[in-house]
Amino acid sequence: MIELVRWIHILGATVLLGTGAGIAFFMVMAHRTKDPVLIAHTAGIVVIADWVFTASAVVLQPITGLWLASLLGWPLSEPWILLSIGLYVFTGLFWVPVIWIQKRLRDLARQAAQERVALPAQYYRLFRLWFVSGFPAFFAVIGILWLMVSRPTFG
């Protein structure tokens, strides 16, 4: 049972990191074109991917993490576990607004595409906010993965 739960937990962590990096890459590449049609299409797929993959992994990670800790007899008071949980919450504080921003970017691009006009200034402001929000969340996930693999002792 331990190996199965560990495998599911690692798979979820991989999905979080991979989907996040993939979404960022495709959004940036679409944004660089300044083409509302392409951006609307890409952002539409990104919104779906975030709900299907990221949201599933976000729900699965704490469940499998707590289950794995219980199976292995690791107290949740271990500093590396507490730090991992803190970074997970920190990541969520960035991810939740990003979901809304991605939907808004999609909608602004769709509207510009339908009206055959350039992207509005609001799109560019929101894109900058989306872009900047990705860095702390990405590095927090990297930190969580490091903690998960190395399980350092502090003190």
JSON list of C-alpha atoms in Angstrom, two decimals:
[
{"chain": "A", "resi": 1, "resn": "MET", "atom": "CA", "xyz": [0.00, 0.00, 0.00]},
{"chain": "A", "resi": 2, "resn": "ILE", "atom": "CA", "xyz": [2.85, 2.39, 0.84]},
{"chain": "A", "resi": 3, "resn": "GLU", "atom": "CA", "xyz": [4.35, 2.10, -2.64]},
{"chain": "A", "resi": 4, "resn": "LEU", "atom": "CA", "xyz": [0.99, 2.73, -4.31]},
{"chain": "A", "resi": 5, "resn": "VAL", "atom": "CA", "xyz": [0.27, 5.83, -2.23]},
{"chain": "A", "resi": 6, "resn": "ARG", "atom": "CA", "xyz": [3.85, 7.08, -2.73]},
{"chain": "A", "resi": 7, "resn": "TRP", "atom": "CA", "xyz": [3.51, 6.55, -6.50]},
{"chain": "A", "resi": 8, "resn": "ILE", "atom": "CA", "xyz": [0.20, 8.45, -6.61]},
{"chain": "A", "resi": 9, "resn": "HIS", "atom": "CA", "xyz": [1.72, 11.26, -4.54]},
{"chain": "A", "resi": 10, "resn": "ILE", "atom": "CA", "xyz": [4.75, 11.53, -6.83]},
{"chain": "A", "resi": 11, "resn": "LEU", "atom": "CA", "xyz": [2.50, 11.40, -9.89]},
{"chain": "A", "resi": 12, "resn": "GLY", "atom": "CA", "xyz": [0.41, 14.25, -8.47]},
{"chain": "A", "resi": 13, "resn": "ALA", "atom": "CA", "xyz": [3.53, 16.32, -7.78]},
{"chain": "A", "resi": 14, "resn": "THR", "atom": "CA", "xyz": [4.72, 15.69, -11.33]},
{"chain": "A", "resi": 15, "resn": "VAL", "atom": "CA", "xyz": [1.36, 16.74, -12.74]},
{"chain": "A", "resi": 16, "resn": "LEU", "atom": "CA", "xyz": [1.41, 19.95, -10.67]},
{"chain": "A", "resi": 17, "resn": "LEU", "atom": "CA", "xyz": [4.88, 20.93, -11.82]},
{"chain": "A", "resi": 18, "resn": "GLY", "atom": "CA", "xyz": [4.45, 19.78, -15.41]},
{"chain": "A", "resi": 19, "resn": "THR", "atom": "CA", "xyz": [1.03, 21.30, -15.96]},
{"chain": "A", "resi": 20, "resn": "GLY", "atom": "CA", "xyz": [2.12, 24.56, -14.36]},
{"chain": "A", "resi": 21, "resn": "ALA", "atom": "CA", "xyz": [5.23, 24.79, -16.52]},
{"chain": "A", "resi": 22, "resn": "GLY", "atom": "CA", "xyz": [3.33, 23.76, -19.65]},
{"chain": "A", "resi": 23, "resn": "ILE", "atom": "CA", "xyz": [0.53, 26.24, -19.07]},
{"chain": "A", "resi": 24, "resn": "ALA", "atom": "CA", "xyz": [3.04, 29.02, -18.49]},
{"chain": "A", "resi": 25, "resn": "PHE", "atom": "CA", "xyz": [4.98, 28.15, -21.64]},
{"chain": "A", "resi": 26, "resn": "PHE", "atom": "CA", "xyz": [1.95, 28.03, -23.93]},
{"chain": "A", "resi": 27, "resn": "MET", "atom": "CA", "xyz": [0.39, 31.18, -22.47]},
{"chain": "A", "resi": 28, "resn": "VAL", "atom": "CA", "xyz": [3.63, 33.13, -22.91]},
{"chain": "A", "resi": 29, "resn": "MET", "atom": "CA", "xyz": [4.11, 31.85, -26.45]},
{"chain": "A", "resi": 30, "resn": "ALA", "atom": "CA", "xyz": [0.54, 32.78, -27.40]},
{"chain": "A", "resi": 31, "resn": "HIS", "atom": "CA", "xyz": [0.84, 36.17, -25.69]},
{"chain": "A", "resi": 32, "resn": "ARG", "atom": "CA", "xyz": [3.99, 36.99, -27.66]},
{"chain": "A", "resi": 33, "resn": "THR", "atom": "CA", "xyz": [2.00, 36.82, -30.91]},
{"chain": "A", "resi": 34, "resn": "LYS", "atom": "CA", "xyz": [-0.41, 39.55, -29.73]},
{"chain": "A", "resi": 35, "resn": "ASP", "atom": "CA", "xyz": [-2.99, 37.71, -31.87]},
{"chain": "A", "resi": 36, "resn": "PRO", "atom": "CA", "xyz": [-6.33, 37.75, -30.01]},
{"chain": "A", "resi": 37, "resn": "VAL", "atom": "CA", "xyz": [-7.59, 34.67, -31.89]},
{"chain": "A", "resi": 38, "resn": "LEU", "atom": "CA", "xyz": [-4.55, 32.58, -30.97]},
{"chain": "A", "resi": 39, "resn": "ILE", "atom": "CA", "xyz": [-4.48, 33.88, -27.40]},
{"chain": "A", "resi": 40, "resn": "ALA", "atom": "CA", "xyz": [-8.20, 33.20, -26.92]},
{"chain": "A", "resi": 41, "resn": "HIS", "atom": "CA", "xyz": [-7.78, 29.64, -28.20]},
{"chain": "A", "resi": 42, "resn": "THR", "atom": "CA", "xyz": [-4.69, 28.94, -26.09]},
{"chain": "A", "resi": 43, "resn": "ALA", "atom": "CA", "xyz": [-6.14, 30.55, -22.96]},
{"chain": "A", "resi": 44, "resn": "GLY", "atom": "CA", "xyz": [-9.30, 28.49, -23.42]},
{"chain": "A", "resi": 45, "resn": "ILE", "atom": "CA", "xyz": [-7.27, 25.28, -23.43]},
{"chain": "A", "resi": 46, "resn": "VAL", "atom": "CA", "xyz": [-5.19, 26.52, -20.48]},
{"chain": "A", "resi": 47, "resn": "VAL", "atom": "CA", "xyz": [-8.32, 27.13, -18.40]},
{"chain": "A", "resi": 48, "resn": "ILE", "atom": "CA", "xyz": [-9.53, 23.59, -19.13]},
{"chain": "A", "resi": 49, "resn": "ALA", "atom": "CA", "xyz": [-6.09, 22.08, -18.39]},
{"chain": "A", "resi": 50, "resn": "ASP", "atom": "CA", "xyz": [-5.89, 23.94, -15.10]},
{"chain": "A", "resi": 51, "resn": "TRP", "atom": "CA", "xyz": [-9.25, 22.56, -14.00]},
{"chain": "A", "resi": 52, "resn": "VAL", "atom": "CA", "xyz": [-8.70, 19.02, -15.24]},
{"chain": "A", "resi": 53, "resn": "PHE", "atom": "CA", "xyz": [-5.07, 18.47, -14.30]},
{"chain": "A", "resi": 54, "resn": "THR", "atom": "CA", "xyz": [-3.96, 21.09, -11.80]},
{"chain": "A", "resi": 55, "resn": "ALA", "atom": "CA", "xyz": [-7.15, 21.12, -9.74]},
{"chain": "A", "resi": 56, "resn": "SER", "atom": "CA", "xyz": [-7.20, 17.31, -9.58]},
{"chain": "A", "resi": 57, "resn": "ALA", "atom": "CA", "xyz": [-3.60, 17.23, -8.39]},
{"chain": "A", "resi": 58, "resn": "VAL", "atom": "CA", "xyz": [-4.22, 20.06, -5.93]},
{"chain": "A", "resi": 59, "resn": "VAL", "atom": "CA", "xyz": [-6.95, 17.99, -4.28]},
{"chain": "A", "resi": 60, "resn": "LEU", "atom": "CA", "xyz": [-5.00, 14.73, -4.47]},
{"chain": "A", "resi": 61, "resn": "GLN", "atom": "CA", "xyz": [-1.69, 15.98, -3.05]},
{"chain": "A", "resi": 62, "resn": "PRO", "atom": "CA", "xyz": [-2.74, 16.72, 0.53]},
{"chain": "A", "resi": 63, "resn": "ILE", "atom": "CA", "xyz": [-4.80, 13.53, 0.69]},
{"chain": "A", "resi": 64, "resn": "THR", "atom": "CA", "xyz": [-1.96, 11.30, -0.51]},
{"chain": "A", "resi": 65, "resn": "GLY", "atom": "CA", "xyz": [0.61, 13.25, 1.48]},
{"chain": "A", "resi": 66, "resn": "LEU", "atom": "CA", "xyz": [-1.27, 12.85, 4.75]},
{"chain": "A", "resi": 67, "resn": "TRP", "atom": "CA", "xyz": [-2.02, 9.21, 3.97]},
{"chain": "A", "resi": 68, "resn": "LEU", "atom": "CA", "xyz": [1.61, 8.50, 3.15]},
{"chain": "A", "resi": 69, "resn": "ALA", "atom": "CA", "xyz": [2.84, 10.23, 6.31]},
{"chain": "A", "resi": 70, "resn": "SER", "atom": "CA", "xyz": [0.38, 8.15, 8.33]},
{"chain": "A", "resi": 71, "resn": "LEU", "atom": "CA", "xyz": [1.43, 4.89, 6.65]},
{"chain": "A", "resi": 72, "resn": "LEU", "atom": "CA", "xyz": [5.10, 5.65, 7.24]},
{"chain": "A", "resi": 73, "resn": "GLY", "atom": "CA", "xyz": [4.61, 6.87, 10.79]},
{"chain": "A", "resi": 74, "resn": "TRP", "atom": "CA", "xyz": [5.91, 10.36, 10.07]},
{"chain": "A", "resi": 75, "resn": "PRO", "atom": "CA", "xyz": [4.51, 12.92, 12.50]},
{"chain": "A", "resi": 76, "resn": "LEU", "atom": "CA", "xyz": [3.00, 15.96, 10.78]},
{"chain": "A", "resi": 77, "resn": "SER", "atom": "CA", "xyz": [5.05, 18.07, 13.18]},
{"chain": "A", "resi": 78, "resn": "GLU", "atom": "CA", "xyz": [8.23, 17.16, 11.27]},
{"chain": "A", "resi": 79, "resn": "PRO", "atom": "CA", "xyz": [9.75, 20.51, 10.20]},
{"chain": "A", "resi": 80, "resn": "TRP", "atom": "CA", "xyz": [10.07, 19.47, 6.55]},
{"chain": "A", "resi": 81, "resn": "ILE", "atom": "CA", "xyz": [6.41, 18.42, 6.47]},
{"chain": "A", "resi": 82, "resn": "LEU", "atom": "CA", "xyz": [5.29, 21.67, 8.11]},
{"chain": "A", "resi": 83, "resn": "LEU", "atom": "CA", "xyz": [7.39, 23.68, 5.67]},
{"chain": "A", "resi": 84, "resn": "SER", "atom": "CA", "xyz": [5.97, 21.67, 2.75]},
{"chain": "A", "resi": 85, "resn": "ILE", "atom": "CA", "xyz": [2.43, 22.38, 3.94]},
{"chain": "A", "resi": 86, "resn": "GLY", "atom": "CA", "xyz": [3.25, 26.07, 4.34]},
{"chain": "A", "resi": 87, "resn": "LEU", "atom": "CA", "xyz": [4.69, 26.26, 0.84]},
{"chain": "A", "resi": 88, "resn": "TYR", "atom": "CA", "xyz": [1.65, 24.40, -0.49]},
{"chain": "A", "resi": 89, "resn": "VAL", "atom": "CA", "xyz": [-0.68, 26.98, 1.04]},
{"chain": "A", "resi": 90, "resn": "PHE", "atom": "CA", "xyz": [1.60, 29.77, -0.25]},
{"chain": "A", "resi": 91, "resn": "THR", "atom": "CA", "xyz": [1.37, 28.29, -3.75]},
{"chain": "A", "resi": 92, "resn": "GLY", "atom": "CA", "xyz": [-2.41, 28.13, -3.48]},
{"chain": "A", "resi": 93, "resn": "LEU", "atom": "CA", "xyz": [-2.57, 31.82, -2.56]},
{"chain": "A", "resi": 94, "resn": "PHE", "atom": "CA", "xyz": [-1.08, 32.55, -5.98]},
{"chain": "A", "resi": 95, "resn": "TRP", "atom": "CA", "xyz": [-2.87, 29.82, -7.92]},
{"chain": "A", "resi": 96, "resn": "VAL", "atom": "CA", "xyz": [-6.44, 30.74, -6.95]},
{"chain": "A", "resi": 97, "resn": "PRO", "atom": "CA", "xyz": [-6.23, 34.31, -8.34]},
{"chain": "A", "resi": 98, "resn": "VAL", "atom": "CA", "xyz": [-4.37, 33.00, -11.40]},
{"chain": "A", "resi": 99, "resn": "ILE", "atom": "CA", "xyz": [-7.37, 30.83, -12.27]},
{"chain": "A", "resi": 100, "resn": "TRP", "atom": "CA", "xyz": [-9.57, 33.92, -12.36]},
{"chain": "A", "resi": 101, "resn": "ILE", "atom": "CA", "xyz": [-6.93, 35.89, -14.30]},
{"chain": "A", "resi": 102, "resn": "GLN", "atom": "CA", "xyz": [-6.63, 33.14, -16.94]},
{"chain": "A", "resi": 103, "resn": "LYS", "atom": "CA", "xyz": [-10.38, 33.12, -17.45]},
{"chain": "A", "resi": 104, "resn": "ARG", "atom": "CA", "xyz": [-10.38, 36.90, -17.74]},
{"chain": "A", "resi": 105, "resn": "LEU", "atom": "CA", "xyz": [-7.48, 36.85, -20.23]},
{"chain": "A", "resi": 106, "resn": "ARG", "atom": "CA", "xyz": [-9.37, 34.27, -22.28]},
{"chain": "A", "resi": 107, "resn": "ASP", "atom": "CA", "xyz": [-12.54, 36.37, -22.24]},
{"chain": "A", "resi": 108, "resn": "LEU", "atom": "CA", "xyz": [-10.74, 39.62, -23.13]},
{"chain": "A", "resi": 109, "resn": "ALA", "atom": "CA", "xyz": [-8.94, 37.88, -26.01]},
{"chain": "A", "resi": 110, "resn": "ARG", "atom": "CA", "xyz": [-12.20, 36.31, -27.23]},
{"chain": "A", "resi": 111, "resn": "GLN", "atom": "CA", "xyz": [-13.91, 39.66, -27.18]},
{"chain": "A", "resi": 112, "resn": "ALA", "atom": "CA", "xyz": [-11.04, 41.33, -29.06]},
{"chain": "A", "resi": 113, "resn": "ALA", "atom": "CA", "xyz": [-11.06, 38.50, -31.61]},
{"chain": "A", "resi": 114, "resn": "GLN", "atom": "CA", "xyz": [-14.82, 38.75, -32.14]},
{"chain": "A", "resi": 115, "resn": "GLU", "atom": "CA", "xyz": [-14.65, 42.52, -32.53]},
{"chain": "A", "resi": 116, "resn": "ARG", "atom": "CA", "xyz": [-11.48, 42.28, -34.64]},
{"chain": "A", "resi": 117, "resn": "VAL", "atom": "CA", "xyz": [-9.65, 44.81, -32.48]},
{"chain": "A", "resi": 118, "resn": "ALA", "atom": "CA", "xyz": [-6.37, 44.85, -30.62]},
{"chain": "A", "resi": 119, "resn": "LEU", "atom": "CA", "xyz": [-6.17, 43.46, -27.13]},
{"chain": "A", "resi": 120, "resn": "PRO", "atom": "CA", "xyz": [-7.23, 46.04, -24.54]},
{"chain": "A", "resi": 121, "resn": "ALA", "atom": "CA", "xyz": [-4.89, 47.59, -21.97]},
{"chain": "A", "resi": 122, "resn": "GLN", "atom": "CA", "xyz": [-6.64, 45.56, -19.25]},
{"chain": "A", "resi": 123, "resn": "TYR", "atom": "CA", "xyz": [-5.46, 42.37, -20.94]},
{"chain": "A", "resi": 124, "resn": "TYR", "atom": "CA", "xyz": [-1.82, 43.50, -20.74]},
{"chain": "A", "resi": 125, "resn": "ARG", "atom": "CA", "xyz": [-2.15, 44.57, -17.08]},
{"chain": "A", "resi": 126, "resn": "LEU", "atom": "CA", "xyz": [-3.69, 41.21, -16.16]},
{"chain": "A", "resi": 127, "resn": "PHE", "atom": "CA", "xyz": [-1.11, 39.29, -18.17]},
{"chain": "A", "resi": 128, "resn": "ARG", "atom": "CA", "xyz": [1.72, 41.01, -16.28]},
{"chain": "A", "resi": 129, "resn": "LEU", "atom": "CA", "xyz": [0.04, 40.13, -12.98]},
{"chain": "A", "resi": 130, "resn": "TRP", "atom": "CA", "xyz": [-0.47, 36.52, -14.15]},
{"chain": "A", "resi": 131, "resn": "PHE", "atom": "CA", "xyz": [3.17, 36.29, -15.28]},
{"chain": "A", "resi": 132, "resn": "VAL", "atom": "CA", "xyz": [4.61, 37.72, -12.06]},
{"chain": "A", "resi": 133, "resn": "SER", "atom": "CA", "xyz": [2.36, 35.51, -9.91]},
{"chain": "A", "resi": 134, "resn": "GLY", "atom": "CA", "xyz": [3.77, 32.40, -11.52]},
{"chain": "A", "resi": 135, "resn": "PHE", "atom": "CA", "xyz": [7.31, 32.81, -10.22]},
{"chain": "A", "resi": 136, "resn": "PRO", "atom": "CA", "xyz": [6.72, 32.54, -6.47]},
{"chain": "A", "resi": 137, "resn": "ALA", "atom": "CA", "xyz": [4.28, 29.67, -6.99]},
{"chain": "A", "resi": 138, "resn": "PHE", "atom": "CA", "xyz": [6.68, 27.82, -9.30]},
{"chain": "A", "resi": 139, "resn": "PHE", "atom": "CA", "xyz": [9.63, 28.16, -6.93]},
{"chain": "A", "resi": 140, "resn": "ALA", "atom": "CA", "xyz": [7.46, 27.14, -3.99]},
{"chain": "A", "resi": 141, "resn": "VAL", "atom": "CA", "xyz": [6.51, 23.93, -5.84]},
{"chain": "A", "resi": 142, "resn": "ILE", "atom": "CA", "xyz": [10.20, 23.32, -6.59]},
{"chain": "A", "resi": 143, "resn": "GLY", "atom": "CA", "xyz": [10.88, 23.78, -2.88]},
{"chain": "A", "resi": 144, "resn": "ILE", "atom": "CA", "xyz": [8.13, 21.33, -1.95]},
{"chain": "A", "resi": 145, "resn": "LEU", "atom": "CA", "xyz": [9.58, 18.74, -4.32]},
{"chain": "A", "resi": 146, "resn": "TRP", "atom": "CA", "xyz": [13.02, 19.20, -2.80]},
{"chain": "A", "resi": 147, "resn": "LEU", "atom": "CA", "xyz": [11.60, 18.81, 0.71]},
{"chain": "A", "resi": 148, "resn": "MET", "atom": "CA", "xyz": [9.61, 15.75, -0.36]},
{"chain": "A", "resi": 149, "resn": "VAL", "atom": "CA", "xyz": [12.65, 14.04, -1.82]},
{"chain": "A", "resi": 150, "resn": "SER", "atom": "CA", "xyz": [15.35, 15.07, 0.66]},
{"chain": "A", "resi": 151, "resn": "ARG", "atom": "CA", "xyz": [13.28, 15.20, 3.89]},
{"chain": "A", "resi": 152, "resn": "PRO", "atom": "CA", "xyz": [15.94, 17.37, 5.57]},
{"chain": "A", "resi": 153, "resn": "THR", "atom": "CA", "xyz": [16.39, 17.59, 9.30]},
{"chain": "A", "resi": 154, "resn": "PHE", "atom": "CA", "xyz": [16.47, 21.08, 10.71]},
{"chain": "A", "resi": 155, "resn": "GLY", "atom": "CA", "xyz": [18.06, 22.08, 13.94]}
]
